[in-house]
């Protein structure tokens, strides 16, 4: 209920700022989904959460949960903590459990806010979650949040939702760090194609 209330308020605010959502029909209506998006601003998870018409569970850096009030709000918005810079097994397990339940997981392949979207700089975590869960992976481009507030000042606010990626050719390959890197890079490449639209 808290999630729906906050999402509704934020959606109204962002529509006033001119938010446009494209490709919503590409999002599977049910079943496990990994929403993979670029990340340049603190506003990005908010825009993705507003654009997607399914509740999205985001990984958020653990430091944000150290503040009891902020931590409570983040949990109410379906976020859960991840220790960046290490293989956080608890966060990985929680992400996989959510996908097993048919939920939607939001993840930023860049591992944090970055201006650089080169495929070579991507973290392997999104590839690992995609291979272990075999969930539908939907690339998403967030445009217009660079530079912070006021949103949409430099570029119009847009969220472009791409078609689910066909990663089935990788399922037969030997599980390795190289495979995870390749899958992660392919996911980021599709996000970059959407950013060029």
mmCIF file with all atom_site columns, C-alpha atoms in Angstrom:
data_model
loop_
_atom_site.group_PDB
_atom_site.id
_atom_site.type_symbol
_atom_site.label_atom_id
_atom_site.label_alt_id
_atom_site.label_comp_id
_atom_site.label_asym_id
_atom_site.label_entity_id
_atom_site.label_seq_id
_atom_site.pdbx_PDB_ins_code
_atom_site.Cartn_x
_atom_site.Cartn_y
_atom_site.Cartn_z
_atom_site.occupancy
_atom_site.B_iso_or_equiv
_atom_site.pdbx_formal_charge
_atom_site.auth_seq_id
_atom_site.auth_comp_id
_atom_site.auth_asym_id
_atom_site.auth_atom_id
_atom_site.pdbx_PDB_model_num
ATOM 1   C CA . UNK A 1 1   ? 0.000  0.000   0.000   1.00 0.00 ? 1   UNK A CA 1
ATOM 2   C CA . UNK A 1 2   ? 2.855  2.379   0.891   1.00 0.00 ? 2   UNK A CA 1
ATOM 3   C CA . UNK A 1 3   ? 4.540  1.527   -2.425  1.00 0.00 ? 3   UNK A CA 1
ATOM 4   C CA . UNK A 1 4   ? 1.370  2.256   -4.426  1.00 0.00 ? 4   UNK A CA 1
ATOM 5   C CA . UNK A 1 5   ? 0.768  5.543   -2.595  1.00 0.00 ? 5   UNK A CA 1
ATOM 6   C CA . UNK A 1 6   ? 4.315  6.859   -3.070  1.00 0.00 ? 6   UNK A CA 1
ATOM 7   C CA . UNK A 1 7   ? 4.418  5.653   -6.676  1.00 0.00 ? 7   UNK A CA 1
ATOM 8   C CA . UNK A 1 8   ? 1.167  7.494   -7.407  1.00 0.00 ? 8   UNK A CA 1
ATOM 9   C CA . UNK A 1 9   ? 2.440  10.748  -5.899  1.00 0.00 ? 9   UNK A CA 1
ATOM 10  C CA . UNK A 1 10  ? 5.770  10.536  -7.717  1.00 0.00 ? 10  UNK A CA 1
ATOM 11  C CA . UNK A 1 11  ? 4.057  9.638   -10.974 1.00 0.00 ? 11  UNK A CA 1
ATOM 12  C CA . UNK A 1 12  ? 1.870  12.754  -10.785 1.00 0.00 ? 12  UNK A CA 1
ATOM 13  C CA . UNK A 1 13  ? 4.918  14.913  -10.029 1.00 0.00 ? 13  UNK A CA 1
ATOM 14  C CA . UNK A 1 14  ? 6.984  13.450  -12.880 1.00 0.00 ? 14  UNK A CA 1
ATOM 15  C CA . UNK A 1 15  ? 4.143  13.728  -15.405 1.00 0.00 ? 15  UNK A CA 1
ATOM 16  C CA . UNK A 1 16  ? 3.952  17.440  -14.549 1.00 0.00 ? 16  UNK A CA 1
ATOM 17  C CA . UNK A 1 17  ? 7.693  17.600  -15.330 1.00 0.00 ? 17  UNK A CA 1
ATOM 18  C CA . UNK A 1 18  ? 6.965  16.012  -18.719 1.00 0.00 ? 18  UNK A CA 1
ATOM 19  C CA . UNK A 1 19  ? 7.889  12.351  -18.198 1.00 0.00 ? 19  UNK A CA 1
ATOM 20  C CA . UNK A 1 20  ? 7.226  10.213  -21.288 1.00 0.00 ? 20  UNK A CA 1
ATOM 21  C CA . UNK A 1 21  ? 7.236  6.414   -21.115 1.00 0.00 ? 21  UNK A CA 1
ATOM 22  C CA . UNK A 1 22  ? 7.815  4.461   -24.322 1.00 0.00 ? 22  UNK A CA 1
ATOM 23  C CA . UNK A 1 23  ? 7.603  0.709   -24.939 1.00 0.00 ? 23  UNK A CA 1
ATOM 24  C CA . UNK A 1 24  ? 5.568  -0.258  -21.878 1.00 0.00 ? 24  UNK A CA 1
ATOM 25  C CA . UNK A 1 25  ? 3.970  -3.004  -23.985 1.00 0.00 ? 25  UNK A CA 1
ATOM 26  C CA . UNK A 1 26  ? 7.399  -4.714  -24.072 1.00 0.00 ? 26  UNK A CA 1
ATOM 27  C CA . UNK A 1 27  ? 7.248  -5.515  -20.352 1.00 0.00 ? 27  UNK A CA 1
ATOM 28  C CA . UNK A 1 28  ? 5.954  -9.036  -19.627 1.00 0.00 ? 28  UNK A CA 1
ATOM 29  C CA . UNK A 1 29  ? 2.737  -8.705  -17.572 1.00 0.00 ? 29  UNK A CA 1
ATOM 30  C CA . UNK A 1 30  ? 3.694  -11.583 -15.270 1.00 0.00 ? 30  UNK A CA 1
ATOM 31  C CA . UNK A 1 31  ? 6.557  -13.894 -14.417 1.00 0.00 ? 31  UNK A CA 1
ATOM 32  C CA . UNK A 1 32  ? 10.079 -13.044 -13.237 1.00 0.00 ? 32  UNK A CA 1
ATOM 33  C CA . UNK A 1 33  ? 11.618 -9.974  -14.871 1.00 0.00 ? 33  UNK A CA 1
ATOM 34  C CA . UNK A 1 34  ? 14.991 -8.275  -14.509 1.00 0.00 ? 34  UNK A CA 1
ATOM 35  C CA . UNK A 1 35  ? 14.719 -4.610  -15.466 1.00 0.00 ? 35  UNK A CA 1
ATOM 36  C CA . UNK A 1 36  ? 18.242 -3.447  -16.373 1.00 0.00 ? 36  UNK A CA 1
ATOM 37  C CA . UNK A 1 37  ? 18.739 0.316   -16.761 1.00 0.00 ? 37  UNK A CA 1
ATOM 38  C CA . UNK A 1 38  ? 21.478 2.918   -17.090 1.00 0.00 ? 38  UNK A CA 1
ATOM 39  C CA . UNK A 1 39  ? 22.262 4.969   -13.980 1.00 0.00 ? 39  UNK A CA 1
ATOM 40  C CA . UNK A 1 40  ? 23.505 8.580   -13.944 1.00 0.00 ? 40  UNK A CA 1
ATOM 41  C CA . UNK A 1 41  ? 21.329 10.133  -11.211 1.00 0.00 ? 41  UNK A CA 1
ATOM 42  C CA . UNK A 1 42  ? 19.617 9.355   -7.906  1.00 0.00 ? 42  UNK A CA 1
ATOM 43  C CA . UNK A 1 43  ? 16.360 9.979   -9.798  1.00 0.00 ? 43  UNK A CA 1
ATOM 44  C CA . UNK A 1 44  ? 16.835 6.956   -12.091 1.00 0.00 ? 44  UNK A CA 1
ATOM 45  C CA . UNK A 1 45  ? 15.318 4.272   -9.819  1.00 0.00 ? 45  UNK A CA 1
ATOM 46  C CA . UNK A 1 46  ? 12.383 6.592   -9.142  1.00 0.00 ? 46  UNK A CA 1
ATOM 47  C CA . UNK A 1 47  ? 11.726 7.110   -12.860 1.00 0.00 ? 47  UNK A CA 1
ATOM 48  C CA . UNK A 1 48  ? 12.003 3.383   -13.578 1.00 0.00 ? 48  UNK A CA 1
ATOM 49  C CA . UNK A 1 49  ? 9.715  2.531   -10.646 1.00 0.00 ? 49  UNK A CA 1
ATOM 50  C CA . UNK A 1 50  ? 7.128  5.043   -11.861 1.00 0.00 ? 50  UNK A CA 1
ATOM 51  C CA . UNK A 1 51  ? 7.363  3.934   -15.510 1.00 0.00 ? 51  UNK A CA 1
ATOM 52  C CA . UNK A 1 52  ? 7.047  0.198   -14.877 1.00 0.00 ? 52  UNK A CA 1
ATOM 53  C CA . UNK A 1 53  ? 3.469  -0.879  -14.127 1.00 0.00 ? 53  UNK A CA 1
ATOM 54  C CA . UNK A 1 54  ? 4.623  -3.698  -11.854 1.00 0.00 ? 54  UNK A CA 1
ATOM 55  C CA . UNK A 1 55  ? 6.151  -3.269  -8.379  1.00 0.00 ? 55  UNK A CA 1
ATOM 56  C CA . UNK A 1 56  ? 9.936  -3.141  -8.787  1.00 0.00 ? 56  UNK A CA 1
ATOM 57  C CA . UNK A 1 57  ? 12.403 -4.351  -6.153  1.00 0.00 ? 57  UNK A CA 1
ATOM 58  C CA . UNK A 1 58  ? 15.682 -2.425  -6.368  1.00 0.00 ? 58  UNK A CA 1
ATOM 59  C CA . UNK A 1 59  ? 19.043 -3.175  -4.844  1.00 0.00 ? 59  UNK A CA 1
ATOM 60  C CA . UNK A 1 60  ? 20.255 -0.041  -3.045  1.00 0.00 ? 60  UNK A CA 1
ATOM 61  C CA . UNK A 1 61  ? 23.652 0.589   -1.487  1.00 0.00 ? 61  UNK A CA 1
ATOM 62  C CA . UNK A 1 62  ? 23.719 -0.585  2.111   1.00 0.00 ? 62  UNK A CA 1
ATOM 63  C CA . UNK A 1 63  ? 24.880 2.807   3.425   1.00 0.00 ? 63  UNK A CA 1
ATOM 64  C CA . UNK A 1 64  ? 21.452 4.281   2.654   1.00 0.00 ? 64  UNK A CA 1
ATOM 65  C CA . UNK A 1 65  ? 19.868 1.902   5.170   1.00 0.00 ? 65  UNK A CA 1
ATOM 66  C CA . UNK A 1 66  ? 22.074 3.108   8.054   1.00 0.00 ? 66  UNK A CA 1
ATOM 67  C CA . UNK A 1 67  ? 19.631 5.970   8.581   1.00 0.00 ? 67  UNK A CA 1
ATOM 68  C CA . UNK A 1 68  ? 16.622 4.321   10.304  1.00 0.00 ? 68  UNK A CA 1
ATOM 69  C CA . UNK A 1 69  ? 14.030 6.650   8.745   1.00 0.00 ? 69  UNK A CA 1
ATOM 70  C CA . UNK A 1 70  ? 15.457 6.434   5.226   1.00 0.00 ? 70  UNK A CA 1
ATOM 71  C CA . UNK A 1 71  ? 15.905 2.677   5.605   1.00 0.00 ? 71  UNK A CA 1
ATOM 72  C CA . UNK A 1 72  ? 12.239 2.279   6.564   1.00 0.00 ? 72  UNK A CA 1
ATOM 73  C CA . UNK A 1 73  ? 11.135 4.355   3.570   1.00 0.00 ? 73  UNK A CA 1
ATOM 74  C CA . UNK A 1 74  ? 13.384 2.419   1.178   1.00 0.00 ? 74  UNK A CA 1
ATOM 75  C CA . UNK A 1 75  ? 12.062 -0.919  2.414   1.00 0.00 ? 75  UNK A CA 1
ATOM 76  C CA . UNK A 1 76  ? 8.528  0.418   1.968   1.00 0.00 ? 76  UNK A CA 1
ATOM 77  C CA . UNK A 1 77  ? 9.488  1.125   -1.644  1.00 0.00 ? 77  UNK A CA 1
ATOM 78  C CA . UNK A 1 78  ? 10.633 -2.508  -2.092  1.00 0.00 ? 78  UNK A CA 1
ATOM 79  C CA . UNK A 1 79  ? 14.361 -1.688  -1.960  1.00 0.00 ? 79  UNK A CA 1
ATOM 80  C CA . UNK A 1 80  ? 16.823 -3.978  -0.199  1.00 0.00 ? 80  UNK A CA 1
ATOM 81  C CA . UNK A 1 81  ? 20.471 -3.384  0.768   1.00 0.00 ? 81  UNK A CA 1
ATOM 82  C CA . UNK A 1 82  ? 23.522 -4.541  -1.137  1.00 0.00 ? 82  UNK A CA 1
ATOM 83  C CA . UNK A 1 83  ? 27.145 -4.105  -0.088  1.00 0.00 ? 83  UNK A CA 1
ATOM 84  C CA . UNK A 1 84  ? 28.820 -2.754  -3.193  1.00 0.00 ? 84  UNK A CA 1
ATOM 85  C CA . UNK A 1 85  ? 32.384 -3.689  -4.032  1.00 0.00 ? 85  UNK A CA 1
ATOM 86  C CA . UNK A 1 86  ? 31.974 -7.268  -2.815  1.00 0.00 ? 86  UNK A CA 1
ATOM 87  C CA . UNK A 1 87  ? 29.974 -10.358 -3.666  1.00 0.00 ? 87  UNK A CA 1
ATOM 88  C CA . UNK A 1 88  ? 27.081 -9.760  -1.264  1.00 0.00 ? 88  UNK A CA 1
ATOM 89  C CA . UNK A 1 89  ? 25.629 -13.257 -0.953  1.00 0.00 ? 89  UNK A CA 1
ATOM 90  C CA . UNK A 1 90  ? 22.629 -12.121 1.092   1.00 0.00 ? 90  UNK A CA 1
ATOM 91  C CA . UNK A 1 91  ? 21.614 -9.575  -1.550  1.00 0.00 ? 91  UNK A CA 1
ATOM 92  C CA . UNK A 1 92  ? 22.156 -12.110 -4.345  1.00 0.00 ? 92  UNK A CA 1
ATOM 93  C CA . UNK A 1 93  ? 20.057 -14.697 -2.501  1.00 0.00 ? 93  UNK A CA 1
ATOM 94  C CA . UNK A 1 94  ? 17.282 -12.158 -1.890  1.00 0.00 ? 94  UNK A CA 1
ATOM 95  C CA . UNK A 1 95  ? 17.307 -11.113 -5.561  1.00 0.00 ? 95  UNK A CA 1
ATOM 96  C CA . UNK A 1 96  ? 17.055 -14.729 -6.733  1.00 0.00 ? 96  UNK A CA 1
ATOM 97  C CA . UNK A 1 97  ? 14.261 -15.479 -4.244  1.00 0.00 ? 97  UNK A CA 1
ATOM 98  C CA . UNK A 1 98  ? 12.270 -12.506 -5.544  1.00 0.00 ? 98  UNK A CA 1
ATOM 99  C CA . UNK A 1 99  ? 12.692 -13.733 -9.117  1.00 0.00 ? 99  UNK A CA 1
ATOM 100 C CA . UNK A 1 100 ? 11.677 -17.266 -8.108  1.00 0.00 ? 100 UNK A CA 1
ATOM 101 C CA . UNK A 1 101 ? 8.431  -15.747 -6.794  1.00 0.00 ? 101 UNK A CA 1
ATOM 102 C CA . UNK A 1 102 ? 7.798  -14.093 -10.179 1.00 0.00 ? 102 UNK A CA 1
ATOM 103 C CA . UNK A 1 103 ? 8.672  -10.579 -9.016  1.00 0.00 ? 103 UNK A CA 1
ATOM 104 C CA . UNK A 1 104 ? 10.355 -7.722  -10.906 1.00 0.00 ? 104 UNK A CA 1
ATOM 105 C CA . UNK A 1 105 ? 13.953 -6.912  -9.981  1.00 0.00 ? 105 UNK A CA 1
ATOM 106 C CA . UNK A 1 106 ? 15.472 -3.547  -10.882 1.00 0.00 ? 106 UNK A CA 1
ATOM 107 C CA . UNK A 1 107 ? 19.227 -3.461  -11.367 1.00 0.00 ? 107 UNK A CA 1
ATOM 108 C CA . UNK A 1 108 ? 21.811 -1.066  -12.749 1.00 0.00 ? 108 UNK A CA 1
ATOM 109 C CA . UNK A 1 109 ? 24.520 -3.033  -14.623 1.00 0.00 ? 109 UNK A CA 1
ATOM 110 C CA . UNK A 1 110 ? 26.978 -0.175  -14.049 1.00 0.00 ? 110 UNK A CA 1
ATOM 111 C CA . UNK A 1 111 ? 26.925 -0.972  -10.330 1.00 0.00 ? 111 UNK A CA 1
ATOM 112 C CA . UNK A 1 112 ? 26.275 2.653   -9.367  1.00 0.00 ? 112 UNK A CA 1
ATOM 113 C CA . UNK A 1 113 ? 25.919 6.113   -10.874 1.00 0.00 ? 113 UNK A CA 1
ATOM 114 C CA . UNK A 1 114 ? 28.252 6.459   -13.860 1.00 0.00 ? 114 UNK A CA 1
ATOM 115 C CA . UNK A 1 115 ? 28.380 8.650   -16.930 1.00 0.00 ? 115 UNK A CA 1
ATOM 116 C CA . UNK A 1 116 ? 30.311 5.959   -18.814 1.00 0.00 ? 116 UNK A CA 1
ATOM 117 C CA . UNK A 1 117 ? 28.035 3.355   -20.417 1.00 0.00 ? 117 UNK A CA 1
ATOM 118 C CA . UNK A 1 118 ? 30.770 1.434   -22.258 1.00 0.00 ? 118 UNK A CA 1
ATOM 119 C CA . UNK A 1 119 ? 30.040 -2.292  -22.207 1.00 0.00 ? 119 UNK A CA 1
ATOM 120 C CA . UNK A 1 120 ? 33.594 -3.047  -21.039 1.00 0.00 ? 120 UNK A CA 1
ATOM 121 C CA . UNK A 1 121 ? 33.028 -1.207  -17.740 1.00 0.00 ? 121 UNK A CA 1
ATOM 122 C CA . UNK A 1 122 ? 29.927 -3.172  -16.704 1.00 0.00 ? 122 UNK A CA 1
ATOM 123 C CA . UNK A 1 123 ? 29.750 -5.284  -13.545 1.00 0.00 ? 123 UNK A CA 1
ATOM 124 C CA . UNK A 1 124 ? 29.018 -9.024  -14.037 1.00 0.00 ? 124 UNK A CA 1
ATOM 125 C CA . UNK A 1 125 ? 26.194 -9.125  -11.463 1.00 0.00 ? 125 UNK A CA 1
ATOM 126 C CA . UNK A 1 126 ? 23.350 -8.620  -13.929 1.00 0.00 ? 126 UNK A CA 1
ATOM 127 C CA . UNK A 1 127 ? 24.700 -11.452 -16.097 1.00 0.00 ? 127 UNK A CA 1
ATOM 128 C CA . UNK A 1 128 ? 24.943 -13.740 -13.085 1.00 0.00 ? 128 UNK A CA 1
ATOM 129 C CA . UNK A 1 129 ? 21.352 -13.029 -12.009 1.00 0.00 ? 129 UNK A CA 1
ATOM 130 C CA . UNK A 1 130 ? 20.123 -13.515 -15.584 1.00 0.00 ? 130 UNK A CA 1
ATOM 131 C CA . UNK A 1 131 ? 21.904 -16.865 -15.950 1.00 0.00 ? 131 UNK A CA 1
ATOM 132 C CA . UNK A 1 132 ? 20.948 -18.224 -12.530 1.00 0.00 ? 132 UNK A CA 1
ATOM 133 C CA . UNK A 1 133 ? 17.284 -17.164 -12.683 1.00 0.00 ? 133 UNK A CA 1
ATOM 134 C CA . UNK A 1 134 ? 16.644 -17.359 -16.442 1.00 0.00 ? 134 UNK A CA 1
ATOM 135 C CA . UNK A 1 135 ? 14.192 -14.512 -15.881 1.00 0.00 ? 135 UNK A CA 1
ATOM 136 C CA . UNK A 1 136 ? 13.155 -12.251 -18.747 1.00 0.00 ? 136 UNK A CA 1
ATOM 137 C CA . UNK A 1 137 ? 15.705 -9.422  -19.035 1.00 0.00 ? 137 UNK A CA 1
ATOM 138 C CA . UNK A 1 138 ? 14.229 -6.109  -20.162 1.00 0.00 ? 138 UNK A CA 1
ATOM 139 C CA . UNK A 1 139 ? 16.646 -3.288  -21.092 1.00 0.00 ? 139 UNK A CA 1
ATOM 140 C CA . UNK A 1 140 ? 15.556 0.210   -20.078 1.00 0.00 ? 140 UNK A CA 1
ATOM 141 C CA . UNK A 1 141 ? 17.004 3.615   -20.977 1.00 0.00 ? 141 UNK A CA 1
ATOM 142 C CA . UNK A 1 142 ? 16.495 6.563   -18.634 1.00 0.00 ? 142 UNK A CA 1
ATOM 143 C CA . UNK A 1 143 ? 17.000 9.908   -20.379 1.00 0.00 ? 143 UNK A CA 1
ATOM 144 C CA . UNK A 1 144 ? 16.929 13.432  -18.974 1.00 0.00 ? 144 UNK A CA 1
ATOM 145 C CA . UNK A 1 145 ? 18.151 12.911  -15.400 1.00 0.00 ? 145 UNK A CA 1
ATOM 146 C CA . UNK A 1 146 ? 21.780 13.867  -16.036 1.00 0.00 ? 146 UNK A CA 1
ATOM 147 C CA . UNK A 1 147 ? 22.568 17.102  -14.261 1.00 0.00 ? 147 UNK A CA 1
ATOM 148 C CA . UNK A 1 148 ? 20.077 16.518  -11.466 1.00 0.00 ? 148 UNK A CA 1
ATOM 149 C CA . UNK A 1 149 ? 17.316 18.978  -10.689 1.00 0.00 ? 149 UNK A CA 1
ATOM 150 C CA . UNK A 1 150 ? 15.380 20.560  -12.315 1.00 0.00 ? 150 UNK A CA 1
ATOM 151 C CA . UNK A 1 151 ? 14.621 17.303  -14.078 1.00 0.00 ? 151 UNK A CA 1
ATOM 152 C CA . UNK A 1 152 ? 14.031 17.506  -17.806 1.00 0.00 ? 152 UNK A CA 1
ATOM 153 C CA . UNK A 1 153 ? 15.838 20.847  -18.045 1.00 0.00 ? 153 UNK A CA 1
ATOM 154 C CA . UNK A 1 154 ? 18.686 19.674  -20.300 1.00 0.00 ? 154 UNK A CA 1
ATOM 155 C CA . UNK A 1 155 ? 16.788 16.849  -22.040 1.00 0.00 ? 155 UNK A CA 1
ATOM 156 C CA . UNK A 1 156 ? 13.121 15.802  -21.867 1.00 0.00 ? 156 UNK A CA 1
ATOM 157 C CA . UNK A 1 157 ? 12.428 13.082  -19.296 1.00 0.00 ? 157 UNK A CA 1
ATOM 158 C CA . UNK A 1 158 ? 12.008 9.753   -21.054 1.00 0.00 ? 158 UNK A CA 1
ATOM 159 C CA . UNK A 1 159 ? 11.981 6.118   -20.013 1.00 0.00 ? 159 UNK A CA 1
ATOM 160 C CA . UNK A 1 160 ? 12.314 3.744   -22.963 1.00 0.00 ? 160 UNK A CA 1
ATOM 161 C CA . UNK A 1 161 ? 11.486 0.097   -22.291 1.00 0.00 ? 161 UNK A CA 1
ATOM 162 C CA . UNK A 1 162 ? 13.032 -2.335  -24.761 1.00 0.00 ? 162 UNK A CA 1
ATOM 163 C CA . UNK A 1 163 ? 11.978 -5.813  -25.793 1.00 0.00 ? 163 UNK A CA 1
ATOM 164 C CA . UNK A 1 164 ? 12.998 -8.739  -23.550 1.00 0.00 ? 164 UNK A CA 1
ATOM 165 C CA . UNK A 1 165 ? 16.388 -10.088 -24.589 1.00 0.00 ? 165 UNK A CA 1
ATOM 166 C CA . UNK A 1 166 ? 16.789 -13.620 -25.909 1.00 0.00 ? 166 UNK A CA 1
ATOM 167 C CA . UNK A 1 167 ? 19.676 -14.994 -23.848 1.00 0.00 ? 167 UNK A CA 1
ATOM 168 C CA . UNK A 1 168 ? 18.772 -18.661 -24.394 1.00 0.00 ? 168 UNK A CA 1
ATOM 169 C CA . UNK A 1 169 ? 21.878 -19.293 -26.520 1.00 0.00 ? 169 UNK A CA 1
ATOM 170 C CA . UNK A 1 170 ? 23.977 -18.745 -23.376 1.00 0.00 ? 170 UNK A CA 1
ATOM 171 C CA . UNK A 1 171 ? 22.098 -21.287 -21.236 1.00 0.00 ? 171 UNK A CA 1
ATOM 172 C CA . UNK A 1 172 ? 24.016 -24.219 -22.733 1.00 0.00 ? 172 UNK A CA 1
ATOM 173 C CA . UNK A 1 173 ? 27.426 -22.605 -22.247 1.00 0.00 ? 173 UNK A CA 1
ATOM 174 C CA . UNK A 1 174 ? 29.706 -23.472 -19.359 1.00 0.00 ? 174 UNK A CA 1
ATOM 175 C CA . UNK A 1 175 ? 29.046 -21.221 -16.369 1.00 0.00 ? 175 UNK A CA 1
ATOM 176 C CA . UNK A 1 176 ? 32.108 -19.010 -15.961 1.00 0.00 ? 176 UNK A CA 1
ATOM 177 C CA . UNK A 1 177 ? 33.136 -15.446 -15.139 1.00 0.00 ? 177 UNK A CA 1
ATOM 178 C CA . UNK A 1 178 ? 33.780 -14.951 -18.852 1.00 0.00 ? 178 UNK A CA 1
ATOM 179 C CA . UNK A 1 179 ? 30.192 -15.972 -19.674 1.00 0.00 ? 179 UNK A CA 1
ATOM 180 C CA . UNK A 1 180 ? 28.779 -13.626 -17.032 1.00 0.00 ? 180 UNK A CA 1
ATOM 181 C CA . UNK A 1 181 ? 30.866 -10.780 -18.419 1.00 0.00 ? 181 UNK A CA 1
ATOM 182 C CA . UNK A 1 182 ? 29.681 -11.480 -21.959 1.00 0.00 ? 182 UNK A CA 1
ATOM 183 C CA . UNK A 1 183 ? 26.009 -11.600 -20.938 1.00 0.00 ? 183 UNK A CA 1
ATOM 184 C CA . UNK A 1 184 ? 26.345 -8.405  -18.878 1.00 0.00 ? 184 UNK A CA 1
ATOM 185 C CA . UNK A 1 185 ? 27.993 -6.608  -21.797 1.00 0.00 ? 185 UNK A CA 1
ATOM 186 C CA . UNK A 1 186 ? 25.233 -7.716  -24.167 1.00 0.00 ? 186 UNK A CA 1
ATOM 187 C CA . UNK A 1 187 ? 22.590 -6.378  -21.784 1.00 0.00 ? 187 UNK A CA 1
ATOM 188 C CA . UNK A 1 188 ? 24.394 -3.020  -21.540 1.00 0.00 ? 188 UNK A CA 1
ATOM 189 C CA . UNK A 1 189 ? 24.779 -2.903  -25.323 1.00 0.00 ? 189 UNK A CA 1
ATOM 190 C CA . UNK A 1 190 ? 20.996 -3.135  -25.661 1.00 0.00 ? 190 UNK A CA 1
ATOM 191 C CA . UNK A 1 191 ? 20.543 -0.341  -23.111 1.00 0.00 ? 191 UNK A CA 1
ATOM 192 C CA . UNK A 1 192 ? 22.976 1.790   -25.136 1.00 0.00 ? 192 UNK A CA 1
ATOM 193 C CA . UNK A 1 193 ? 20.938 1.185   -28.300 1.00 0.00 ? 193 UNK A CA 1
ATOM 194 C CA . UNK A 1 194 ? 17.861 2.517   -26.499 1.00 0.00 ? 194 UNK A CA 1
ATOM 195 C CA . UNK A 1 195 ? 19.830 5.553   -25.293 1.00 0.00 ? 195 UNK A CA 1
ATOM 196 C CA . UNK A 1 196 ? 20.516 6.435   -28.943 1.00 0.00 ? 196 UNK A CA 1
ATOM 197 C CA . UNK A 1 197 ? 16.790 6.668   -29.790 1.00 0.00 ? 197 UNK A CA 1
#
